[in-house]
Short mmCIF file of C-alpha atoms in Angstrom, two decimals:
data_model
loop_
_atom_site.label_atom_id
_atom_site.label_comp_id
_atom_site.label_asym_id
_atom_site.label_seq_id
_atom_site.Cartn_x
_atom_site.Cartn_y
_atom_site.Cartn_z
CA MET A 1 94.28 167.34 17.84
CA ARG A 2 93.07 163.58 19.54
CA THR A 3 91.96 161.94 16.25
CA VAL A 4 92.83 162.76 12.17
CA THR A 5 91.33 161.00 9.92
CA VAL A 6 92.66 160.52 6.45
CA VAL A 7 89.73 159.64 4.03
CA GLY A 8 91.62 157.76 1.21
CA ALA A 9 93.81 155.06 1.67
CA SER A 10 95.58 155.96 -1.85
CA LEU A 11 98.80 157.41 -2.67
CA ALA A 12 98.77 160.84 -1.17
CA GLY A 13 96.57 158.75 1.71
CA MET A 14 99.50 156.79 2.96
CA TYR A 15 102.07 159.76 2.48
CA ALA A 16 99.38 161.81 4.66
CA ALA A 17 99.91 159.44 7.55
CA ARG A 18 103.23 159.00 7.71
CA GLU A 19 103.56 162.46 7.47
CA LEU A 20 101.19 162.88 10.92
CA ARG A 21 103.21 160.14 12.53
CA ALA A 22 106.83 161.79 11.52
CA GLN A 23 105.77 166.11 12.65
CA GLY A 24 104.75 164.72 16.10
CA PHE A 25 100.92 163.31 15.62
CA ASP A 26 100.68 160.66 18.43
CA GLY A 27 96.86 160.58 18.96
CA ARG A 28 94.19 158.31 17.01
CA LEU A 29 94.91 157.82 13.11
CA VAL A 30 92.00 156.33 11.30
CA VAL A 31 93.10 155.91 7.18
CA VAL A 32 89.28 155.02 5.39
CA GLY A 33 89.99 153.41 1.79
CA ASP A 34 86.74 152.53 -0.37
CA GLU A 35 89.32 149.44 -2.24
CA PRO A 36 89.62 145.78 0.33
CA HIS A 37 93.45 146.41 -0.51
CA PRO A 38 96.13 148.27 1.74
CA PRO A 39 97.92 151.31 0.14
CA TYR A 40 99.63 150.03 -3.45
CA ASP A 41 101.55 152.16 -6.02
CA ARG A 42 99.33 152.85 -9.19
CA PRO A 43 101.71 154.22 -11.70
CA PRO A 44 102.96 149.75 -12.69
CA LEU A 45 99.92 148.82 -13.09
CA SER A 46 99.71 149.69 -16.70
CA LYS A 47 103.35 148.98 -17.18
CA ASP A 48 105.17 146.07 -15.43
CA PHE A 49 101.81 144.62 -13.45
CA LEU A 50 100.17 144.46 -16.56
CA THR A 51 102.73 142.56 -18.68
CA GLY A 52 103.38 140.24 -15.82
CA ARG A 53 107.33 141.18 -14.55
CA THR A 54 105.42 142.53 -11.25
CA ASP A 55 103.56 141.09 -8.73
CA GLU A 56 100.92 142.23 -6.21
CA ASP A 57 103.17 142.09 -3.27
CA GLN A 58 105.82 144.35 -4.89
CA LEU A 59 103.33 146.91 -5.55
CA ALA A 60 102.59 147.36 -1.72
CA LEU A 61 103.32 150.80 -0.33
CA THR A 62 103.89 149.52 2.94
CA ASP A 63 105.10 146.75 5.10
CA PRO A 64 103.83 144.87 8.42
CA GLU A 65 106.49 146.79 10.40
CA GLU A 66 105.87 150.01 8.83
CA THR A 67 101.80 149.73 9.40
CA ALA A 68 103.09 148.78 13.10
CA GLU A 69 104.64 152.32 13.40
CA LEU A 70 102.10 153.86 12.26
CA ASP A 71 99.62 152.93 14.92
CA ALA A 72 96.61 153.41 12.44
CA GLU A 73 92.59 152.27 12.50
CA TRP A 74 92.21 150.55 8.79
CA LEU A 75 88.71 150.86 7.71
CA LEU A 76 88.96 149.15 4.07
CA GLY A 77 86.61 148.13 1.54
CA VAL A 78 84.29 151.29 3.05
CA ARG A 79 83.26 154.07 1.51
CA ALA A 80 83.03 157.54 2.94
CA ARG A 81 79.49 159.06 2.48
CA GLY A 82 79.48 162.49 3.75
CA LEU A 83 81.32 165.37 6.13
CA ASP A 84 79.78 166.45 8.71
CA ALA A 85 82.15 169.35 9.16
CA ARG A 86 80.31 171.06 12.43
CA GLY A 87 79.65 167.93 14.12
CA ARG A 88 83.65 166.87 13.53
CA THR A 89 82.51 163.40 12.18
CA VAL A 90 83.00 161.48 8.68
CA LEU A 91 80.00 159.15 7.65
CA LEU A 92 80.82 155.88 6.56
CA ASP A 93 78.26 153.74 3.74
CA ASP A 94 78.26 151.33 6.14
CA GLY A 95 76.65 152.79 8.88
CA ARG A 96 79.37 153.60 10.98
CA THR A 97 80.56 157.13 11.69
CA VAL A 98 84.33 158.37 12.67
CA SER A 99 84.29 161.44 15.14
CA THR A 100 87.36 163.39 14.43
CA ASP A 101 89.16 166.67 15.14
CA GLY A 102 91.00 166.60 12.19
CA VAL A 103 90.30 165.41 8.17
CA VAL A 104 92.97 165.21 5.01
CA ILE A 105 90.75 164.46 2.26
CA ALA A 106 92.58 162.17 0.12
CA THR A 107 89.72 159.70 -2.39
CA GLY A 108 91.33 160.88 -5.34
CA ALA A 109 90.14 160.35 -8.61
CA ALA A 110 88.16 157.45 -10.53
CA ALA A 111 88.12 156.83 -14.84
CA ARG A 112 85.95 158.51 -16.87
CA ARG A 113 83.73 156.07 -18.40
CA LEU A 114 81.99 155.72 -21.94
CA PRO A 115 78.26 156.23 -21.94
CA GLY A 116 75.97 153.56 -23.53
CA GLU A 117 75.53 150.05 -22.49
CA ASP A 118 78.14 148.09 -20.48
CA LEU A 119 79.65 145.66 -22.72
CA ALA A 120 81.96 142.62 -21.82
CA GLY A 121 85.15 143.25 -22.74
CA VAL A 122 85.22 147.53 -22.27
CA HIS A 123 87.79 148.19 -19.61
CA THR A 124 89.28 151.37 -17.58
CA LEU A 125 92.66 151.34 -15.90
CA ARG A 126 92.47 152.91 -12.57
CA THR A 127 92.48 150.10 -9.79
CA LEU A 128 94.13 147.04 -9.02
CA ASP A 129 91.07 145.16 -9.58
CA ASP A 130 90.79 146.84 -12.79
CA ALA A 131 94.10 146.03 -13.69
CA ARG A 132 93.91 142.11 -12.44
CA ALA A 133 90.39 142.08 -14.95
CA LEU A 134 92.35 143.41 -18.15
CA ARG A 135 96.02 141.69 -17.25
CA GLU A 136 93.19 138.37 -16.96
CA GLU A 137 91.65 138.74 -20.63
CA LEU A 138 94.89 139.99 -22.02
CA ALA A 139 95.91 136.48 -21.28
CA GLN A 140 93.60 134.67 -23.20
CA GLY A 141 95.41 134.80 -26.48
CA PRO A 142 95.42 137.35 -28.40
CA ARG A 143 93.24 140.26 -28.91
CA ARG A 144 92.63 142.97 -31.49
CA VAL A 145 92.56 145.73 -28.36
CA VAL A 146 91.02 149.41 -29.25
CA VAL A 147 93.00 152.02 -26.97
CA ILE A 148 90.49 155.14 -26.94
CA GLY A 149 92.51 158.10 -25.34
CA GLY A 150 96.24 159.37 -25.88
CA GLY A 151 97.50 160.57 -22.64
CA PHE A 152 99.58 158.57 -20.66
CA ILE A 153 97.23 155.99 -19.18
CA GLY A 154 96.46 155.15 -22.90
CA ALA A 155 99.89 155.24 -24.19
CA GLU A 156 101.05 152.86 -21.32
CA THR A 157 98.61 150.32 -21.84
CA ALA A 158 99.04 150.37 -25.41
CA SER A 159 102.45 149.83 -25.23
CA SER A 160 101.72 146.90 -22.55
CA CYS A 161 99.61 145.38 -24.99
CA ALA A 162 101.29 145.62 -27.79
CA ALA A 163 104.29 143.92 -25.83
CA LEU A 164 102.47 140.79 -25.16
CA GLY A 165 101.80 140.59 -29.05
CA HIS A 166 98.08 142.35 -29.58
CA ALA A 167 97.49 144.02 -32.63
CA VAL A 168 96.59 147.49 -31.08
CA THR A 169 95.05 150.64 -32.15
CA VAL A 170 94.98 154.10 -30.46
CA VAL A 171 91.90 156.69 -30.83
CA GLU A 172 92.87 160.37 -29.76
CA ALA A 173 90.53 163.16 -30.39
CA ALA A 174 92.96 165.81 -30.69
CA PRO A 175 95.52 166.28 -33.57
CA LEU A 176 98.14 164.62 -31.70
CA PRO A 177 98.32 162.89 -28.29
CA LEU A 178 99.67 164.79 -25.21
CA VAL A 179 99.73 168.27 -26.98
CA PRO A 180 98.67 169.83 -23.77
CA GLN A 181 101.63 168.74 -22.16
CA LEU A 182 103.84 168.83 -24.75
CA GLY A 183 102.71 171.04 -27.28
CA ALA A 184 102.35 170.14 -30.72
CA GLU A 185 106.21 169.87 -31.84
CA MET A 186 107.35 167.51 -29.32
CA ALA A 187 104.23 165.54 -29.32
CA ALA A 188 104.55 164.66 -32.65
CA VAL A 189 108.33 163.22 -32.12
CA CYS A 190 106.02 160.97 -28.88
CA ALA A 191 103.33 160.19 -31.37
CA ALA A 192 106.00 158.52 -33.49
CA LEU A 193 106.71 156.35 -30.63
CA HIS A 194 103.34 154.16 -31.18
CA ARG A 195 104.33 153.94 -34.90
CA ARG A 196 107.69 152.37 -33.97
CA GLY A 197 106.07 150.06 -31.55
CA GLY A 198 103.96 148.46 -33.82
CA VAL A 199 100.93 150.30 -32.63
CA HIS A 200 97.88 152.50 -35.20
CA LEU A 201 97.45 155.82 -34.09
CA VAL A 202 94.05 156.89 -35.33
CA THR A 203 93.81 161.15 -35.10
CA GLY A 204 91.77 163.97 -34.73
CA THR A 205 88.57 162.20 -34.21
CA GLY A 206 86.26 161.19 -31.47
CA VAL A 207 84.58 157.88 -30.36
CA ALA A 208 80.64 157.56 -31.47
CA GLY A 209 80.12 154.80 -29.25
CA LEU A 210 80.81 151.07 -28.71
CA LYS A 211 79.05 147.84 -30.82
CA GLY A 212 78.34 144.60 -29.78
CA ALA A 213 77.30 141.42 -29.74
CA ALA A 214 75.26 138.45 -27.93
CA ALA A 215 78.11 137.44 -25.96
CA GLY A 216 79.93 134.06 -27.35
CA SER A 217 78.71 135.22 -31.13
CA ARG A 218 82.78 137.20 -31.74
CA THR A 219 84.88 135.47 -34.08
CA THR A 220 88.23 135.65 -31.27
CA PRO A 221 87.35 132.57 -28.79
CA GLU A 222 85.67 133.74 -24.99
CA PRO A 223 86.16 131.29 -22.58
CA GLU A 224 84.39 132.83 -20.39
CA VAL A 225 81.24 134.30 -22.31
CA ALA A 226 81.18 137.80 -20.58
CA GLY A 227 84.91 138.16 -19.09
CA PRO A 228 87.08 137.32 -16.65
CA ARG A 229 86.17 136.26 -13.45
CA ASN A 230 86.32 139.10 -10.92
CA ARG A 231 84.27 141.56 -13.84
CA PRO A 232 80.57 141.75 -13.71
CA ARG A 233 79.44 139.12 -16.81
CA TYR A 234 77.51 141.09 -19.31
CA PRO A 235 74.86 139.52 -21.69
CA ARG A 236 76.47 141.42 -24.08
CA ALA A 237 80.26 141.75 -25.34
CA VAL A 238 81.88 144.36 -27.25
CA THR A 239 83.14 143.72 -30.74
CA GLY A 240 83.77 147.46 -32.46
CA VAL A 241 84.47 150.97 -31.76
CA GLU A 242 82.22 153.02 -34.34
CA LEU A 243 84.33 156.43 -34.53
CA ALA A 244 83.06 160.41 -35.07
CA ASP A 245 83.83 160.33 -38.89
CA GLY A 246 81.38 156.51 -40.01
CA ARG A 247 84.42 154.41 -39.56
CA THR A 248 84.24 151.03 -37.51
CA LEU A 249 87.08 149.87 -35.82
CA PRO A 250 86.88 146.06 -34.80
CA ALA A 251 87.88 145.51 -31.41
CA ASP A 252 87.98 142.50 -28.60
CA ILE A 253 88.97 144.64 -25.47
CA VAL A 254 88.57 147.96 -25.49
CA ILE A 255 90.64 150.07 -23.18
CA VAL A 256 89.03 153.54 -22.03
CA GLY A 257 91.86 156.26 -21.33
CA ILE A 258 89.52 159.55 -21.15
CA GLY A 259 90.89 160.77 -18.32
CA ALA A 260 89.23 161.15 -14.79
CA THR A 261 87.15 162.97 -12.69
CA PRO A 262 87.88 163.79 -8.80
CA ASN A 263 85.77 161.66 -6.07
CA THR A 264 83.84 164.82 -4.61
CA ALA A 265 80.67 163.23 -4.27
CA TRP A 266 80.86 162.17 -1.08
CA LEU A 267 81.57 165.75 0.04
CA ALA A 268 78.63 167.62 -1.89
CA GLY A 269 76.59 168.28 1.41
CA SER A 270 79.92 169.36 3.44
CA THR A 271 79.82 173.34 2.18
CA LEU A 272 83.08 172.59 0.65
CA ALA A 273 83.89 174.69 -1.66
CA LEU A 274 84.49 172.17 -4.99
CA HIS A 275 85.31 172.75 -8.48
CA ASP A 276 86.86 169.85 -10.58
CA GLY A 277 88.42 168.85 -7.13
CA VAL A 278 88.76 170.31 -3.80
CA LEU A 279 89.56 173.87 -3.41
CA CYS A 280 92.58 174.86 -1.49
CA ASP A 281 94.85 177.81 -0.73
CA ASP A 282 98.41 177.38 -2.01
CA GLY A 283 99.01 174.90 1.17
CA CYS A 284 96.10 172.16 0.44
CA VAL A 285 94.16 174.37 3.73
CA THR A 286 90.43 174.03 2.39
CA GLY A 287 87.89 176.65 3.66
CA LEU A 288 87.13 174.16 6.37
CA PRO A 289 88.44 174.49 10.11
CA GLN A 290 91.10 171.66 10.29
CA VAL A 291 90.29 169.94 6.46
CA VAL A 292 93.16 170.01 3.94
CA ALA A 293 92.96 168.24 0.57
CA VAL A 294 96.10 166.19 -0.98
CA GLY A 295 96.45 164.69 -4.41
CA ASP A 296 94.49 163.62 -7.08
CA VAL A 297 91.74 165.21 -5.17
CA ALA A 298 92.89 168.59 -4.39
CA ARG A 299 92.76 171.76 -6.56
CA VAL A 300 95.40 173.68 -4.49
CA GLY A 301 96.09 177.09 -5.74
CA GLY A 302 93.89 176.90 -8.81
CA THR A 303 95.56 173.83 -10.36
CA ARG A 304 94.49 170.05 -9.57
CA ALA A 305 97.64 168.17 -10.50
CA GLU A 306 97.27 164.02 -11.07
CA HIS A 307 100.54 162.76 -10.87
CA TRP A 308 102.61 160.74 -8.71
CA THR A 309 104.96 163.40 -7.40
CA SER A 310 102.30 165.93 -6.28
CA ALA A 311 100.66 162.88 -3.84
CA THR A 312 104.00 162.48 -2.41
CA GLU A 313 104.74 166.27 -1.87
CA GLN A 314 100.79 167.93 -1.03
CA PRO A 315 100.94 165.80 2.57
CA ARG A 316 104.22 167.18 4.31
CA VAL A 317 102.66 170.58 3.80
CA ALA A 318 99.24 169.36 4.19
CA VAL A 319 99.76 168.25 7.41
CA ARG A 320 101.88 170.24 8.57
CA ASN A 321 99.39 173.52 8.18
CA LEU A 322 96.53 170.87 9.63
CA LEU A 323 98.59 170.63 12.85
CA ALA A 324 99.29 174.04 12.74
CA GLY A 325 95.30 174.85 12.43
CA ARG A 326 96.30 177.63 9.56
CA THR A 327 98.56 178.17 6.71
CA THR A 328 102.13 178.81 7.81
CA GLU A 329 103.38 177.00 4.62
CA THR A 330 102.65 176.80 1.06
CA VAL A 331 103.64 174.49 -1.88
CA ARG A 332 106.40 175.33 -4.55
CA SER A 333 107.02 172.08 -5.71
CA MET A 334 108.55 171.68 -9.87
CA PRO A 335 105.64 170.03 -11.54
CA TYR A 336 107.61 166.56 -12.77
CA PHE A 337 106.14 163.20 -14.43
CA TRP A 338 107.48 160.81 -16.39
CA SER A 339 106.16 157.93 -18.77
CA ASP A 340 107.09 154.61 -19.96
CA GLN A 341 105.90 153.86 -23.58
CA TYR A 342 107.77 151.07 -26.06
CA GLY A 343 110.74 151.19 -24.13
CA ALA A 344 111.06 154.38 -23.78
CA ARG A 345 110.94 156.98 -20.45
CA LEU A 346 109.56 160.03 -20.87
CA GLN A 347 110.36 162.37 -17.79
CA PHE A 348 108.96 166.21 -18.05
CA ALA A 349 109.48 169.12 -15.64
CA GLY A 350 108.60 172.36 -14.97
CA ARG A 351 106.18 174.91 -16.69
CA ARG A 352 105.48 174.76 -20.26
CA HIS A 353 103.57 177.89 -21.70
CA GLN A 354 102.34 177.41 -25.67
CA SER A 355 104.13 180.54 -26.36
CA ASP A 356 107.53 179.04 -25.66
CA THR A 357 109.86 177.64 -28.30
CA VAL A 358 111.55 174.19 -28.36
CA ARG A 359 115.46 173.43 -28.92
CA VAL A 360 116.58 170.17 -28.63
CA VAL A 361 120.02 170.32 -27.09
CA GLU A 362 121.01 166.94 -27.07
CA GLY A 363 120.53 163.74 -29.23
CA GLY A 364 118.37 163.98 -32.18
CA ILE A 365 115.35 163.02 -33.90
CA GLU A 366 115.25 160.36 -36.86
CA ALA A 367 112.41 159.70 -39.14
CA GLY A 368 110.18 161.85 -37.04
CA ALA A 369 110.99 159.93 -33.61
CA PRO A 370 113.57 160.03 -30.94
CA GLY A 371 116.76 158.76 -32.23
CA GLU A 372 118.46 156.30 -31.16
CA GLY A 373 119.96 157.54 -28.07
CA GLY A 374 116.79 159.53 -27.43
CA LEU A 375 116.82 163.89 -26.90
CA LEU A 376 116.85 166.08 -24.39
CA ALA A 377 114.58 169.37 -25.52
CA LEU A 378 114.60 172.90 -23.51
CA TYR A 379 111.58 174.76 -23.46
CA GLU A 380 112.57 178.60 -24.10
CA ARG A 381 110.52 181.87 -23.27
CA ASP A 382 112.44 185.56 -23.01
CA GLY A 383 115.82 183.78 -22.36
CA ARG A 384 115.42 181.04 -19.90
CA THR A 385 114.11 177.71 -19.49
CA THR A 386 110.22 177.21 -18.57
CA ALA A 387 110.57 173.54 -18.85
CA VAL A 388 112.72 170.07 -20.07
CA LEU A 389 111.57 167.33 -22.21
CA SER A 390 113.59 163.84 -22.10
CA VAL A 391 113.76 160.33 -23.52
CA ASP A 392 116.03 158.17 -22.59
CA ARG A 393 118.57 160.98 -21.44
CA PRO A 394 117.75 160.90 -17.78
CA ARG A 395 121.04 162.30 -16.36
CA PRO A 396 120.87 164.96 -18.39
CA PHE A 397 117.53 165.28 -17.41
CA MET A 398 118.21 165.33 -13.78
CA ARG A 399 120.67 167.92 -14.26
CA ALA A 400 118.68 170.39 -16.24
CA ARG A 401 115.28 169.54 -13.45
CA ARG A 402 117.57 170.34 -10.50
CA GLU A 403 118.35 174.07 -12.15
CA LEU A 404 115.06 174.68 -13.21
CA THR A 405 114.01 173.94 -9.74
CA ARG A 406 117.14 176.49 -8.33
CA ASN A 407 115.76 178.74 -10.84
CA ALA A 408 111.76 178.69 -9.64
CA GLU A 409 110.31 180.49 -6.33
CA PRO A 410 111.23 178.43 -3.53
CA VAL A 411 108.66 176.97 -0.87
CA GLU A 412 108.54 179.76 1.93
CA SER A 413 106.80 180.69 5.32
CA VAL A 414 103.76 183.15 4.64
CA GLU A 415 101.58 185.32 7.38
CA PRO A 416 99.73 183.13 9.30
CA THR A 417 96.30 182.58 7.90
CA ALA A 418 93.08 181.81 10.09
CA PRO A 419 91.18 179.44 9.24
CA ALA A 420 87.94 179.79 7.71
CA THR A 421 84.64 179.98 10.03
CA LEU A 422 81.59 177.63 9.09
#
């Protein structure tokens, strides 16, 4: 291949670019990104960046020296609008085209939004610009903040807002946050972190809609009537969140954390198989020749994992298979994620099943929450450990994680698979 184009200047896209050079590709490397910013790390956006402990320079995933070594063409601030696989061309929304021999799809996912009127004071938190706007608004004085969604982004953002002195309520439609990831027993323990952090948790009811009023009529100060300078100005501002059970929560700021949708619309006419992401085999290889997908946009072997570790581990295998022109290696990494909430670090590794039993092997539970020294819990099934959860027990967790990894099916070579034809 003479040219490889990475579509998506994301974490996964950056790692793919690195792998291309590390694995010997010395041809033309093009990186397309819809944001104007060079690749940056997203996890701090809901934590240290939001609270002001981290600045933008510390988010960068690369430095000038590495950028020079990659010797890539960076097309930033431009969105891909199509993939012509037969003509080996990536179409851009500014009218340009990129002729290419190979494509790495790393376009990530976009935050889901609530239907209805656009109101000032309503935020999502997915991009650097999102975080800039929210941080600026939070800095304007104490606010009533409602976070819709008790997942990891919602919990981390609620924690940061509480640390900044705001009155925070988290609304979660499920009976408990994080039940799909942790199971009911440990989800209840981790949900208690909200209470310990001074945050009100409302569960078991959805959101019917948002209430708004003419900008400037809210009871709290609004120095810039329709929001911070880097957000659109709307004539109406949010005043409350109407719940499905009829209650209304007053709100000056609403943060919507209800998940993300993979960015695949630009691929609609490409004949790629799309279903909640780009469908790939276990080696990140799609149904089109010399096209692979990685990160949040990729459904690898039937699973789409929106985790930092997936975005950093998949590119090595994907690039190897892209350069080989067929699937020669598969992704077999152990699922792992972490979350920082209310001064506690949650870490989870493994594959939990709803029938697993949970056993706390270190630390304990006090008043329904993790004890002062945290806890380590093992998920078990048929006499073996399937997953491990830690709250502030990093060293025991790493030992348990290594044991899980040793017992997991390793990365292995497979019989070469010919690429599909168009």
